[in-house]
Amino acid sequence: DAKTTQPPSMDCAEGRAANLPCNHSTISGNEYVYWYRQIHSQGPQYIIHGLKNNETNEMASLIITEDRKSSTLILPHATLRDTAVYYCIVRGRNTGGFKTIFGAGTRLFVKA
Amino acid sequence: NAGVTQTPKFQVLKTGQSMTLQCAQDMNHNSMYWYRQDPGMGLRLIYYSASEGTTDKGEVPNGYNVSRLNKREFSLRLESAAPSQTSVYFCASRNRDGETQYFGPGTRLLVL
């Protein structure tokens, strides 16, 4: 699985959009980009994933660059409850890609 | 539908003691995982089971053993606990490769 690089921490004002970047320059053609988050003391929670097209769901949007070497998770209107550690993971979809490796993630602080 | 459950929630052990952490999922998922998370760190994969009857090592398997008892249950055993194994342990499951992982609430283990 490709490695990812994320900033260790970010701040965001409540009500504003939070844009969390992730670099995955060694991503291969069959690997998806997944985002999870972990609110303090809880298990990680799935947010969104994508291959090459931009994706949106009720929680967030995922923007993947055309060369797929980086992506951005967007929380359109951050709330205090969005304060968490956000993990960007790149993982293959074919058989054998069962291992999911989590890095250190980005600690997002949403401030009032 | 309880999702992924873990027992116990908290445990204190003395160095050298043994214990088994239990994990069960009721989503009929094929693959299951054990991670550990040290304070301020990301998750590290200990062992995983791609399907019933199979187990494989992750990033940090030393000092642990696992059993995939049946499709629902995946246990993690510490034969001789060490202070370095003080951590929060998360179990997760997933149906098929490429699909979302679901995490349990975690077991907080302190080894004195």
mmCIF file with all atom_site columns, C-alpha atoms in Angstrom:
data_model
loop_
_atom_site.group_PDB
_atom_site.id
_atom_site.type_symbol
_atom_site.label_atom_id
_atom_site.label_alt_id
_atom_site.label_comp_id
_atom_site.label_asym_id
_atom_site.label_entity_id
_atom_site.label_seq_id
_atom_site.pdbx_PDB_ins_code
_atom_site.Cartn_x
_atom_site.Cartn_y
_atom_site.Cartn_z
_atom_site.occupancy
_atom_site.B_iso_or_equiv
_atom_site.pdbx_formal_charge
_atom_site.auth_seq_id
_atom_site.auth_comp_id
_atom_site.auth_asym_id
_atom_site.auth_atom_id
_atom_site.pdbx_PDB_model_num
ATOM 1   C CA . ASP A 1 1   ? 0.000   0.000   0.000   1.00 0.00 ? 1   ASP A CA 1
ATOM 2   C CA . ALA A 1 2   ? 1.201   3.504   -0.834  1.00 0.00 ? 2   ALA A CA 1
ATOM 3   C CA . LYS A 1 3   ? 2.392   5.740   1.990   1.00 0.00 ? 3   LYS A CA 1
ATOM 4   C CA . THR A 1 4   ? 0.700   9.022   2.780   1.00 0.00 ? 4   THR A CA 1
ATOM 5   C CA . THR A 1 5   ? 1.914   12.333  4.202   1.00 0.00 ? 5   THR A CA 1
ATOM 6   C CA . GLN A 1 6   ? -0.329  14.637  6.215   1.00 0.00 ? 6   GLN A CA 1
ATOM 7   C CA . PRO A 1 7   ? 0.351   17.764  8.280   1.00 0.00 ? 7   PRO A CA 1
ATOM 8   C CA . PRO A 1 8   ? 0.423   16.905  11.987  1.00 0.00 ? 8   PRO A CA 1
ATOM 9   C CA . SER A 1 9   ? -2.155  19.517  12.988  1.00 0.00 ? 9   SER A CA 1
ATOM 10  C CA . MET A 1 10  ? -4.483  22.212  11.651  1.00 0.00 ? 10  MET A CA 1
ATOM 11  C CA . ASP A 1 11  ? -6.860  24.800  13.075  1.00 0.00 ? 11  ASP A CA 1
ATOM 12  C CA . CYS A 1 12  ? -10.205 25.839  11.665  1.00 0.00 ? 12  CYS A CA 1
ATOM 13  C CA . ALA A 1 13  ? -12.812 28.372  12.789  1.00 0.00 ? 13  ALA A CA 1
ATOM 14  C CA . GLU A 1 14  ? -16.260 27.021  13.559  1.00 0.00 ? 14  GLU A CA 1
ATOM 15  C CA . GLY A 1 15  ? -18.593 27.405  10.580  1.00 0.00 ? 15  GLY A CA 1
ATOM 16  C CA . ARG A 1 16  ? -15.770 27.682  8.088   1.00 0.00 ? 16  ARG A CA 1
ATOM 17  C CA . ALA A 1 17  ? -14.623 25.006  5.659   1.00 0.00 ? 17  ALA A CA 1
ATOM 18  C CA . ALA A 1 18  ? -11.830 22.727  6.860   1.00 0.00 ? 18  ALA A CA 1
ATOM 19  C CA . ASN A 1 19  ? -9.506  21.598  4.072   1.00 0.00 ? 19  ASN A CA 1
ATOM 20  C CA . LEU A 1 20  ? -7.260  18.702  5.049   1.00 0.00 ? 20  LEU A CA 1
ATOM 21  C CA . PRO A 1 21  ? -4.497  17.818  2.560   1.00 0.00 ? 21  PRO A CA 1
ATOM 22  C CA . CYS A 1 22  ? -2.876  14.454  1.937   1.00 0.00 ? 22  CYS A CA 1
ATOM 23  C CA . ASN A 1 23  ? 0.058   13.566  -0.302  1.00 0.00 ? 23  ASN A CA 1
ATOM 24  C CA . HIS A 1 24  ? 0.249   10.080  -1.775  1.00 0.00 ? 24  HIS A CA 1
ATOM 25  C CA . SER A 1 25  ? 2.773   10.460  -4.577  1.00 0.00 ? 25  SER A CA 1
ATOM 26  C CA . THR A 1 26  ? 3.467   6.704   -4.870  1.00 0.00 ? 26  THR A CA 1
ATOM 27  C CA . ILE A 1 27  ? -0.179  5.734   -5.347  1.00 0.00 ? 27  ILE A CA 1
ATOM 28  C CA . SER A 1 28  ? -0.746  3.088   -7.981  1.00 0.00 ? 28  SER A CA 1
ATOM 29  C CA . GLY A 1 29  ? -3.580  2.836   -10.457 1.00 0.00 ? 29  GLY A CA 1
ATOM 30  C CA . ASN A 1 30  ? -5.746  0.393   -8.500  1.00 0.00 ? 30  ASN A CA 1
ATOM 31  C CA . GLU A 1 31  ? -5.404  2.080   -5.107  1.00 0.00 ? 31  GLU A CA 1
ATOM 32  C CA . TYR A 1 32  ? -8.230  4.026   -3.514  1.00 0.00 ? 32  TYR A CA 1
ATOM 33  C CA . VAL A 1 33  ? -7.951  6.999   -1.168  1.00 0.00 ? 33  VAL A CA 1
ATOM 34  C CA . TYR A 1 34  ? -9.837  6.527   2.107   1.00 0.00 ? 34  TYR A CA 1
ATOM 35  C CA . TRP A 1 35  ? -10.449 9.004   4.905   1.00 0.00 ? 35  TRP A CA 1
ATOM 36  C CA . TYR A 1 36  ? -11.271 8.085   8.489   1.00 0.00 ? 36  TYR A CA 1
ATOM 37  C CA . ARG A 1 37  ? -11.460 10.187  11.605  1.00 0.00 ? 37  ARG A CA 1
ATOM 38  C CA . GLN A 1 38  ? -11.016 9.417   15.271  1.00 0.00 ? 38  GLN A CA 1
ATOM 39  C CA . ILE A 1 39  ? -12.696 11.490  17.914  1.00 0.00 ? 39  ILE A CA 1
ATOM 40  C CA . HIS A 1 40  ? -10.963 11.343  21.268  1.00 0.00 ? 40  HIS A CA 1
ATOM 41  C CA . SER A 1 41  ? -11.018 7.890   22.893  1.00 0.00 ? 41  SER A CA 1
ATOM 42  C CA . GLN A 1 42  ? -13.307 6.402   20.251  1.00 0.00 ? 42  GLN A CA 1
ATOM 43  C CA . GLY A 1 43  ? -12.639 3.948   17.443  1.00 0.00 ? 43  GLY A CA 1
ATOM 44  C CA . PRO A 1 44  ? -11.950 5.378   13.963  1.00 0.00 ? 44  PRO A CA 1
ATOM 45  C CA . GLN A 1 45  ? -14.965 6.261   11.840  1.00 0.00 ? 45  GLN A CA 1
ATOM 46  C CA . TYR A 1 46  ? -15.165 6.017   8.058   1.00 0.00 ? 46  TYR A CA 1
ATOM 47  C CA . ILE A 1 47  ? -15.764 9.315   6.244   1.00 0.00 ? 47  ILE A CA 1
ATOM 48  C CA . ILE A 1 48  ? -15.363 8.896   2.495   1.00 0.00 ? 48  ILE A CA 1
ATOM 49  C CA . HIS A 1 49  ? -13.299 7.228   -0.205  1.00 0.00 ? 49  HIS A CA 1
ATOM 50  C CA . GLY A 1 50  ? -12.574 7.657   -3.913  1.00 0.00 ? 50  GLY A CA 1
ATOM 51  C CA . LEU A 1 51  ? -10.481 6.439   -6.845  1.00 0.00 ? 51  LEU A CA 1
ATOM 52  C CA . LYS A 1 52  ? -10.050 9.380   -9.195  1.00 0.00 ? 52  LYS A CA 1
ATOM 53  C CA . ASN A 1 53  ? -13.295 11.292  -9.360  1.00 0.00 ? 53  ASN A CA 1
ATOM 54  C CA . ASN A 1 54  ? -14.297 13.803  -6.723  1.00 0.00 ? 54  ASN A CA 1
ATOM 55  C CA . GLU A 1 55  ? -16.740 12.378  -4.203  1.00 0.00 ? 55  GLU A CA 1
ATOM 56  C CA . THR A 1 56  ? -19.277 13.930  -1.856  1.00 0.00 ? 56  THR A CA 1
ATOM 57  C CA . ASN A 1 57  ? -21.453 12.518  0.878   1.00 0.00 ? 57  ASN A CA 1
ATOM 58  C CA . GLU A 1 58  ? -23.349 13.870  3.851   1.00 0.00 ? 58  GLU A CA 1
ATOM 59  C CA . MET A 1 59  ? -20.177 14.252  5.894   1.00 0.00 ? 59  MET A CA 1
ATOM 60  C CA . ALA A 1 60  ? -17.558 15.608  3.512   1.00 0.00 ? 60  ALA A CA 1
ATOM 61  C CA . SER A 1 61  ? -16.177 16.078  0.018   1.00 0.00 ? 61  SER A CA 1
ATOM 62  C CA . LEU A 1 62  ? -13.060 14.443  -1.375  1.00 0.00 ? 62  LEU A CA 1
ATOM 63  C CA . ILE A 1 63  ? -11.070 16.193  -4.085  1.00 0.00 ? 63  ILE A CA 1
ATOM 64  C CA . ILE A 1 64  ? -8.418  14.077  -5.830  1.00 0.00 ? 64  ILE A CA 1
ATOM 65  C CA . THR A 1 65  ? -5.922  15.753  -8.158  1.00 0.00 ? 65  THR A CA 1
ATOM 66  C CA . GLU A 1 66  ? -5.809  14.679  -11.767 1.00 0.00 ? 66  GLU A CA 1
ATOM 67  C CA . ASP A 1 67  ? -2.453  12.922  -11.320 1.00 0.00 ? 67  ASP A CA 1
ATOM 68  C CA . ARG A 1 68  ? -3.846  11.300  -8.128  1.00 0.00 ? 68  ARG A CA 1
ATOM 69  C CA . LYS A 1 69  ? -0.720  12.178  -6.192  1.00 0.00 ? 69  LYS A CA 1
ATOM 70  C CA . SER A 1 70  ? -2.622  14.198  -3.605  1.00 0.00 ? 70  SER A CA 1
ATOM 71  C CA . SER A 1 71  ? -6.117  14.751  -2.267  1.00 0.00 ? 71  SER A CA 1
ATOM 72  C CA . THR A 1 72  ? -8.032  17.102  -0.003  1.00 0.00 ? 72  THR A CA 1
ATOM 73  C CA . LEU A 1 73  ? -10.798 16.268  2.429   1.00 0.00 ? 73  LEU A CA 1
ATOM 74  C CA . ILE A 1 74  ? -13.253 19.137  2.812   1.00 0.00 ? 74  ILE A CA 1
ATOM 75  C CA . LEU A 1 75  ? -15.593 19.560  5.770   1.00 0.00 ? 75  LEU A CA 1
ATOM 76  C CA . PRO A 1 76  ? -17.804 22.345  4.380   1.00 0.00 ? 76  PRO A CA 1
ATOM 77  C CA . HIS A 1 77  ? -19.008 23.853  7.666   1.00 0.00 ? 77  HIS A CA 1
ATOM 78  C CA . ALA A 1 78  ? -16.824 22.644  10.509  1.00 0.00 ? 78  ALA A CA 1
ATOM 79  C CA . THR A 1 79  ? -18.357 22.342  13.963  1.00 0.00 ? 79  THR A CA 1
ATOM 80  C CA . LEU A 1 80  ? -16.730 21.857  17.347  1.00 0.00 ? 80  LEU A CA 1
ATOM 81  C CA . ARG A 1 81  ? -17.676 18.173  17.143  1.00 0.00 ? 81  ARG A CA 1
ATOM 82  C CA . ASP A 1 82  ? -15.438 17.802  14.084  1.00 0.00 ? 82  ASP A CA 1
ATOM 83  C CA . THR A 1 83  ? -12.368 18.211  16.298  1.00 0.00 ? 83  THR A CA 1
ATOM 84  C CA . ALA A 1 84  ? -10.597 14.894  15.760  1.00 0.00 ? 84  ALA A CA 1
ATOM 85  C CA . VAL A 1 85  ? -7.623  13.167  14.174  1.00 0.00 ? 85  VAL A CA 1
ATOM 86  C CA . TYR A 1 86  ? -8.157  12.626  10.448  1.00 0.00 ? 86  TYR A CA 1
ATOM 87  C CA . TYR A 1 87  ? -6.411  9.740   8.696   1.00 0.00 ? 87  TYR A CA 1
ATOM 88  C CA . CYS A 1 88  ? -5.746  9.550   4.974   1.00 0.00 ? 88  CYS A CA 1
ATOM 89  C CA . ILE A 1 89  ? -5.138  5.991   3.805   1.00 0.00 ? 89  ILE A CA 1
ATOM 90  C CA . VAL A 1 90  ? -4.324  4.601   0.390   1.00 0.00 ? 90  VAL A CA 1
ATOM 91  C CA . ARG A 1 91  ? -5.277  1.010   -0.153  1.00 0.00 ? 91  ARG A CA 1
ATOM 92  C CA . GLY A 1 92  ? -5.574  -1.388  -3.016  1.00 0.00 ? 92  GLY A CA 1
ATOM 93  C CA . ARG A 1 93  ? -8.916  -2.841  -3.891  1.00 0.00 ? 93  ARG A CA 1
ATOM 94  C CA . ASN A 1 94  ? -7.750  -6.127  -5.359  1.00 0.00 ? 94  ASN A CA 1
ATOM 95  C CA . THR A 1 95  ? -7.223  -9.347  -3.475  1.00 0.00 ? 95  THR A CA 1
ATOM 96  C CA . GLY A 1 96  ? -4.290  -9.078  -1.085  1.00 0.00 ? 96  GLY A CA 1
ATOM 97  C CA . GLY A 1 97  ? -4.971  -5.507  -0.054  1.00 0.00 ? 97  GLY A CA 1
ATOM 98  C CA . PHE A 1 98  ? -6.315  -6.539  3.318   1.00 0.00 ? 98  PHE A CA 1
ATOM 99  C CA . LYS A 1 99  ? -3.720  -4.723  5.355   1.00 0.00 ? 99  LYS A CA 1
ATOM 100 C CA . THR A 1 100 ? -4.766  -1.199  6.231   1.00 0.00 ? 100 THR A CA 1
ATOM 101 C CA . ILE A 1 101 ? -1.981  0.892   7.648   1.00 0.00 ? 101 ILE A CA 1
ATOM 102 C CA . PHE A 1 102 ? -2.873  4.072   9.519   1.00 0.00 ? 102 PHE A CA 1
ATOM 103 C CA . GLY A 1 103 ? -0.292  6.850   9.786   1.00 0.00 ? 103 GLY A CA 1
ATOM 104 C CA . ALA A 1 104 ? -0.200  9.582   12.409  1.00 0.00 ? 104 ALA A CA 1
ATOM 105 C CA . GLY A 1 105 ? -2.964  11.605  10.732  1.00 0.00 ? 105 GLY A CA 1
ATOM 106 C CA . THR A 1 106 ? -3.837  15.299  11.059  1.00 0.00 ? 106 THR A CA 1
ATOM 107 C CA . ARG A 1 107 ? -5.162  16.596  14.360  1.00 0.00 ? 107 ARG A CA 1
ATOM 108 C CA . LEU A 1 108 ? -7.882  19.122  13.467  1.00 0.00 ? 108 LEU A CA 1
ATOM 109 C CA . PHE A 1 109 ? -8.857  21.690  16.092  1.00 0.00 ? 109 PHE A CA 1
ATOM 110 C CA . VAL A 1 110 ? -12.121 23.500  15.398  1.00 0.00 ? 110 VAL A CA 1
ATOM 111 C CA . LYS A 1 111 ? -12.280 26.695  17.427  1.00 0.00 ? 111 LYS A CA 1
ATOM 112 C CA . ALA A 1 112 ? -15.321 28.742  18.401  1.00 0.00 ? 112 ALA A CA 1
ATOM 113 C CA . ASN B 2 1   ? -27.110 -4.921  15.169  1.00 0.00 ? 1   ASN B CA 1
ATOM 114 C CA . ALA B 2 2   ? -24.319 -4.066  17.614  1.00 0.00 ? 2   ALA B CA 1
ATOM 115 C CA . GLY B 2 3   ? -21.540 -3.768  15.000  1.00 0.00 ? 3   GLY B CA 1
ATOM 116 C CA . VAL B 2 4   ? -18.127 -4.538  16.478  1.00 0.00 ? 4   VAL B CA 1
ATOM 117 C CA . THR B 2 5   ? -17.973 -5.230  20.213  1.00 0.00 ? 5   THR B CA 1
ATOM 118 C CA . GLN B 2 6   ? -14.900 -5.611  22.407  1.00 0.00 ? 6   GLN B CA 1
ATOM 119 C CA . THR B 2 7   ? -14.409 -6.928  25.924  1.00 0.00 ? 7   THR B CA 1
ATOM 120 C CA . PRO B 2 8   ? -13.184 -5.900  28.367  1.00 0.00 ? 8   PRO B CA 1
ATOM 121 C CA . LYS B 2 9   ? -13.315 -2.091  28.126  1.00 0.00 ? 9   LYS B CA 1
ATOM 122 C CA . PHE B 2 10  ? -10.506 -1.640  30.657  1.00 0.00 ? 10  PHE B CA 1
ATOM 123 C CA . GLN B 2 11  ? -7.891  -3.977  32.108  1.00 0.00 ? 11  GLN B CA 1
ATOM 124 C CA . VAL B 2 12  ? -4.930  -3.644  34.433  1.00 0.00 ? 12  VAL B CA 1
ATOM 125 C CA . LEU B 2 13  ? -2.309  -6.396  34.355  1.00 0.00 ? 13  LEU B CA 1
ATOM 126 C CA . LYS B 2 14  ? 0.941   -7.052  36.147  1.00 0.00 ? 14  LYS B CA 1
ATOM 127 C CA . THR B 2 15  ? 4.049   -7.775  34.101  1.00 0.00 ? 15  THR B CA 1
ATOM 128 C CA . GLY B 2 16  ? 4.096   -11.437 33.116  1.00 0.00 ? 16  GLY B CA 1
ATOM 129 C CA . GLN B 2 17  ? 0.358   -12.003 33.381  1.00 0.00 ? 17  GLN B CA 1
ATOM 130 C CA . SER B 2 18  ? -1.597  -13.281 30.423  1.00 0.00 ? 18  SER B CA 1
ATOM 131 C CA . MET B 2 19  ? -4.967  -12.257 29.076  1.00 0.00 ? 19  MET B CA 1
ATOM 132 C CA . THR B 2 20  ? -7.189  -12.501 26.029  1.00 0.00 ? 20  THR B CA 1
ATOM 133 C CA . LEU B 2 21  ? -8.979  -9.577  24.434  1.00 0.00 ? 21  LEU B CA 1
ATOM 134 C CA . GLN B 2 22  ? -12.245 -10.546 22.816  1.00 0.00 ? 22  GLN B CA 1
ATOM 135 C CA . CYS B 2 23  ? -13.766 -9.105  19.661  1.00 0.00 ? 23  CYS B CA 1
ATOM 136 C CA . ALA B 2 24  ? -17.007 -10.011 17.922  1.00 0.00 ? 24  ALA B CA 1
ATOM 137 C CA . GLN B 2 25  ? -18.879 -8.617  14.933  1.00 0.00 ? 25  GLN B CA 1
ATOM 138 C CA . ASP B 2 26  ? -22.450 -9.297  13.869  1.00 0.00 ? 26  ASP B CA 1
ATOM 139 C CA . MET B 2 27  ? -22.221 -7.921  10.325  1.00 0.00 ? 27  MET B CA 1
ATOM 140 C CA . ASN B 2 28  ? -21.158 -11.219 8.717   1.00 0.00 ? 28  ASN B CA 1
ATOM 141 C CA . HIS B 2 29  ? -17.860 -9.643  7.676   1.00 0.00 ? 29  HIS B CA 1
ATOM 142 C CA . ASN B 2 30  ? -15.088 -11.761 6.233   1.00 0.00 ? 30  ASN B CA 1
ATOM 143 C CA . SER B 2 31  ? -11.986 -9.957  7.483   1.00 0.00 ? 31  SER B CA 1
ATOM 144 C CA . MET B 2 32  ? -11.100 -8.807  10.980  1.00 0.00 ? 32  MET B CA 1
ATOM 145 C CA . TYR B 2 33  ? -8.214  -6.800  12.403  1.00 0.00 ? 33  TYR B CA 1
ATOM 146 C CA . TRP B 2 34  ? -6.432  -5.937  15.634  1.00 0.00 ? 34  TRP B CA 1
ATOM 147 C CA . TYR B 2 35  ? -4.700  -2.566  16.046  1.00 0.00 ? 35  TYR B CA 1
ATOM 148 C CA . ARG B 2 36  ? -2.951  -0.885  18.925  1.00 0.00 ? 36  ARG B CA 1
ATOM 149 C CA . GLN B 2 37  ? -2.779  2.845   19.519  1.00 0.00 ? 37  GLN B CA 1
ATOM 150 C CA . ASP B 2 38  ? -0.253  4.430   21.848  1.00 0.00 ? 38  ASP B CA 1
ATOM 151 C CA . PRO B 2 39  ? -0.851  7.936   23.250  1.00 0.00 ? 39  PRO B CA 1
ATOM 152 C CA . GLY B 2 40  ? -0.631  10.601  20.530  1.00 0.00 ? 40  GLY B CA 1
ATOM 153 C CA . MET B 2 41  ? 0.128   8.003   17.861  1.00 0.00 ? 41  MET B CA 1
ATOM 154 C CA . GLY B 2 42  ? -1.696  6.525   14.904  1.00 0.00 ? 42  GLY B CA 1
ATOM 155 C CA . LEU B 2 43  ? -3.001  2.975   14.784  1.00 0.00 ? 43  LEU B CA 1
ATOM 156 C CA . ARG B 2 44  ? -0.587  0.149   14.167  1.00 0.00 ? 44  ARG B CA 1
ATOM 157 C CA . LEU B 2 45  ? -1.767  -3.167  12.765  1.00 0.00 ? 45  LEU B CA 1
ATOM 158 C CA . ILE B 2 46  ? -0.939  -6.153  14.991  1.00 0.00 ? 46  ILE B CA 1
ATOM 159 C CA . TYR B 2 47  ? -2.627  -9.070  13.204  1.00 0.00 ? 47  TYR B CA 1
ATOM 160 C CA . TYR B 2 48  ? -5.410  -9.509  10.725  1.00 0.00 ? 48  TYR B CA 1
ATOM 161 C CA . SER B 2 49  ? -7.587  -12.310 9.452   1.00 0.00 ? 49  SER B CA 1
ATOM 162 C CA . ALA B 2 50  ? -8.618  -12.090 5.816   1.00 0.00 ? 50  ALA B CA 1
ATOM 163 C CA . SER B 2 51  ? -11.191 -14.840 6.241   1.00 0.00 ? 51  SER B CA 1
ATOM 164 C CA . GLU B 2 52  ? -12.291 -17.482 8.704   1.00 0.00 ? 52  GLU B CA 1
ATOM 165 C CA . GLY B 2 53  ? -9.451  -19.907 9.334   1.00 0.00 ? 53  GLY B CA 1
ATOM 166 C CA . THR B 2 54  ? -6.627  -17.592 8.267   1.00 0.00 ? 54  THR B CA 1
ATOM 167 C CA . THR B 2 55  ? -4.485  -15.116 10.197  1.00 0.00 ? 55  THR B CA 1
ATOM 168 C CA . ASP B 2 56  ? -1.515  -12.984 9.188   1.00 0.00 ? 56  ASP B CA 1
ATOM 169 C CA . LYS B 2 57  ? 0.981   -10.707 10.891  1.00 0.00 ? 57  LYS B CA 1
ATOM 170 C CA . GLY B 2 58  ? 0.719   -6.960  10.638  1.00 0.00 ? 58  GLY B CA 1
ATOM 171 C CA . GLU B 2 59  ? 3.281   -4.297  11.524  1.00 0.00 ? 59  GLU B CA 1
ATOM 172 C CA . VAL B 2 60  ? 3.812   -5.135  15.212  1.00 0.00 ? 60  VAL B CA 1
ATOM 173 C CA . PRO B 2 61  ? 2.949   -8.802  15.920  1.00 0.00 ? 61  PRO B CA 1
ATOM 174 C CA . ASN B 2 62  ? 5.659   -9.602  18.484  1.00 0.00 ? 62  ASN B CA 1
ATOM 175 C CA . GLY B 2 63  ? 4.284   -10.524 21.901  1.00 0.00 ? 63  GLY B CA 1
ATOM 176 C CA . TYR B 2 64  ? 0.800   -11.330 20.603  1.00 0.00 ? 64  TYR B CA 1
ATOM 177 C CA . ASN B 2 65  ? -1.137  -14.296 19.275  1.00 0.00 ? 65  ASN B CA 1
ATOM 178 C CA . VAL B 2 66  ? -4.546  -14.363 17.634  1.00 0.00 ? 66  VAL B CA 1
ATOM 179 C CA . SER B 2 67  ? -7.342  -16.829 17.015  1.00 0.00 ? 67  SER B CA 1
ATOM 180 C CA . ARG B 2 68  ? -10.094 -16.546 14.465  1.00 0.00 ? 68  ARG B CA 1
ATOM 181 C CA . LEU B 2 69  ? -12.506 -18.735 16.362  1.00 0.00 ? 69  LEU B CA 1
ATOM 182 C CA . ASN B 2 70  ? -15.272 -18.480 13.769  1.00 0.00 ? 70  ASN B CA 1
ATOM 183 C CA . LYS B 2 71  ? -16.509 -15.874 11.344  1.00 0.00 ? 71  LYS B CA 1
ATOM 184 C CA . ARG B 2 72  ? -17.825 -13.652 14.157  1.00 0.00 ? 72  ARG B CA 1
ATOM 185 C CA . GLU B 2 73  ? -14.971 -13.742 16.654  1.00 0.00 ? 73  GLU B CA 1
ATOM 186 C CA . PHE B 2 74  ? -11.309 -12.741 16.558  1.00 0.00 ? 74  PHE B CA 1
ATOM 187 C CA . SER B 2 75  ? -9.368  -12.803 19.820  1.00 0.00 ? 75  SER B CA 1
ATOM 188 C CA . LEU B 2 76  ? -5.989  -11.315 20.725  1.00 0.00 ? 76  LEU B CA 1
ATOM 189 C CA . ARG B 2 77  ? -3.852  -12.972 23.382  1.00 0.00 ? 77  ARG B CA 1
ATOM 190 C CA . LEU B 2 78  ? -0.972  -11.579 25.398  1.00 0.00 ? 78  LEU B CA 1
ATOM 191 C CA . GLU B 2 79  ? 0.903   -14.578 26.825  1.00 0.00 ? 79  GLU B CA 1
ATOM 192 C CA . SER B 2 80  ? 3.256   -12.610 29.072  1.00 0.00 ? 80  SER B CA 1
ATOM 193 C CA . ALA B 2 81  ? 2.281   -8.955  29.310  1.00 0.00 ? 81  ALA B CA 1
ATOM 194 C CA . ALA B 2 82  ? 4.988   -6.273  29.315  1.00 0.00 ? 82  ALA B CA 1
ATOM 195 C CA . PRO B 2 83  ? 4.731   -2.553  30.186  1.00 0.00 ? 83  PRO B CA 1
ATOM 196 C CA . SER B 2 84  ? 5.458   -1.779  26.512  1.00 0.00 ? 84  SER B CA 1
ATOM 197 C CA . GLN B 2 85  ? 2.088   -3.341  25.686  1.00 0.00 ? 85  GLN B CA 1
ATOM 198 C CA . THR B 2 86  ? 0.232   -0.631  27.602  1.00 0.00 ? 86  THR B CA 1
ATOM 199 C CA . SER B 2 87  ? -2.007  0.781   24.900  1.00 0.00 ? 87  SER B CA 1
ATOM 200 C CA . VAL B 2 88  ? -5.526  1.060   23.555  1.00 0.00 ? 88  VAL B CA 1
ATOM 201 C CA . TYR B 2 89  ? -6.479  -1.931  21.423  1.00 0.00 ? 89  TYR B CA 1
ATOM 202 C CA . PHE B 2 90  ? -9.003  -1.608  18.610  1.00 0.00 ? 90  PHE B CA 1
ATOM 203 C CA . CYS B 2 91  ? -10.666 -4.411  16.733  1.00 0.00 ? 91  CYS B CA 1
ATOM 204 C CA . ALA B 2 92  ? -12.136 -3.822  13.272  1.00 0.00 ? 92  ALA B CA 1
ATOM 205 C CA . SER B 2 93  ? -13.951 -5.774  10.606  1.00 0.00 ? 93  SER B CA 1
ATOM 206 C CA . ARG B 2 94  ? -14.642 -5.403  6.924   1.00 0.00 ? 94  ARG B CA 1
ATOM 207 C CA . ASN B 2 95  ? -16.748 -7.381  4.506   1.00 0.00 ? 95  ASN B CA 1
ATOM 208 C CA . ARG B 2 96  ? -14.685 -7.388  1.362   1.00 0.00 ? 96  ARG B CA 1
ATOM 209 C CA . ASP B 2 97  ? -11.504 -5.830  0.148   1.00 0.00 ? 97  ASP B CA 1
ATOM 210 C CA . GLY B 2 98  ? -12.169 -2.247  -0.828  1.00 0.00 ? 98  GLY B CA 1
ATOM 211 C CA . GLU B 2 99  ? -15.074 -1.785  1.530   1.00 0.00 ? 99  GLU B CA 1
ATOM 212 C CA . THR B 2 100 ? -15.246 0.263   4.710   1.00 0.00 ? 100 THR B CA 1
ATOM 213 C CA . GLN B 2 101 ? -13.730 -0.921  7.974   1.00 0.00 ? 101 GLN B CA 1
ATOM 214 C CA . TYR B 2 102 ? -15.857 -0.707  11.100  1.00 0.00 ? 102 TYR B CA 1
ATOM 215 C CA . PHE B 2 103 ? -14.132 -0.284  14.434  1.00 0.00 ? 103 PHE B CA 1
ATOM 216 C CA . GLY B 2 104 ? -14.998 -1.345  17.957  1.00 0.00 ? 104 GLY B CA 1
ATOM 217 C CA . PRO B 2 105 ? -14.907 1.022   20.954  1.00 0.00 ? 105 PRO B CA 1
ATOM 218 C CA . GLY B 2 106 ? -11.465 -0.146  22.122  1.00 0.00 ? 106 GLY B CA 1
ATOM 219 C CA . THR B 2 107 ? -9.931  -1.894  25.119  1.00 0.00 ? 107 THR B CA 1
ATOM 220 C CA . ARG B 2 108 ? -7.688  0.199   27.361  1.00 0.00 ? 108 ARG B CA 1
ATOM 221 C CA . LEU B 2 109 ? -4.877  -1.945  28.767  1.00 0.00 ? 109 LEU B CA 1
ATOM 222 C CA . LEU B 2 110 ? -2.416  -0.904  31.442  1.00 0.00 ? 110 LEU B CA 1
ATOM 223 C CA . VAL B 2 111 ? 0.503   -3.208  32.233  1.00 0.00 ? 111 VAL B CA 1
ATOM 224 C CA . LEU B 2 112 ? 2.298   -2.401  35.463  1.00 0.00 ? 112 LEU B CA 1
#
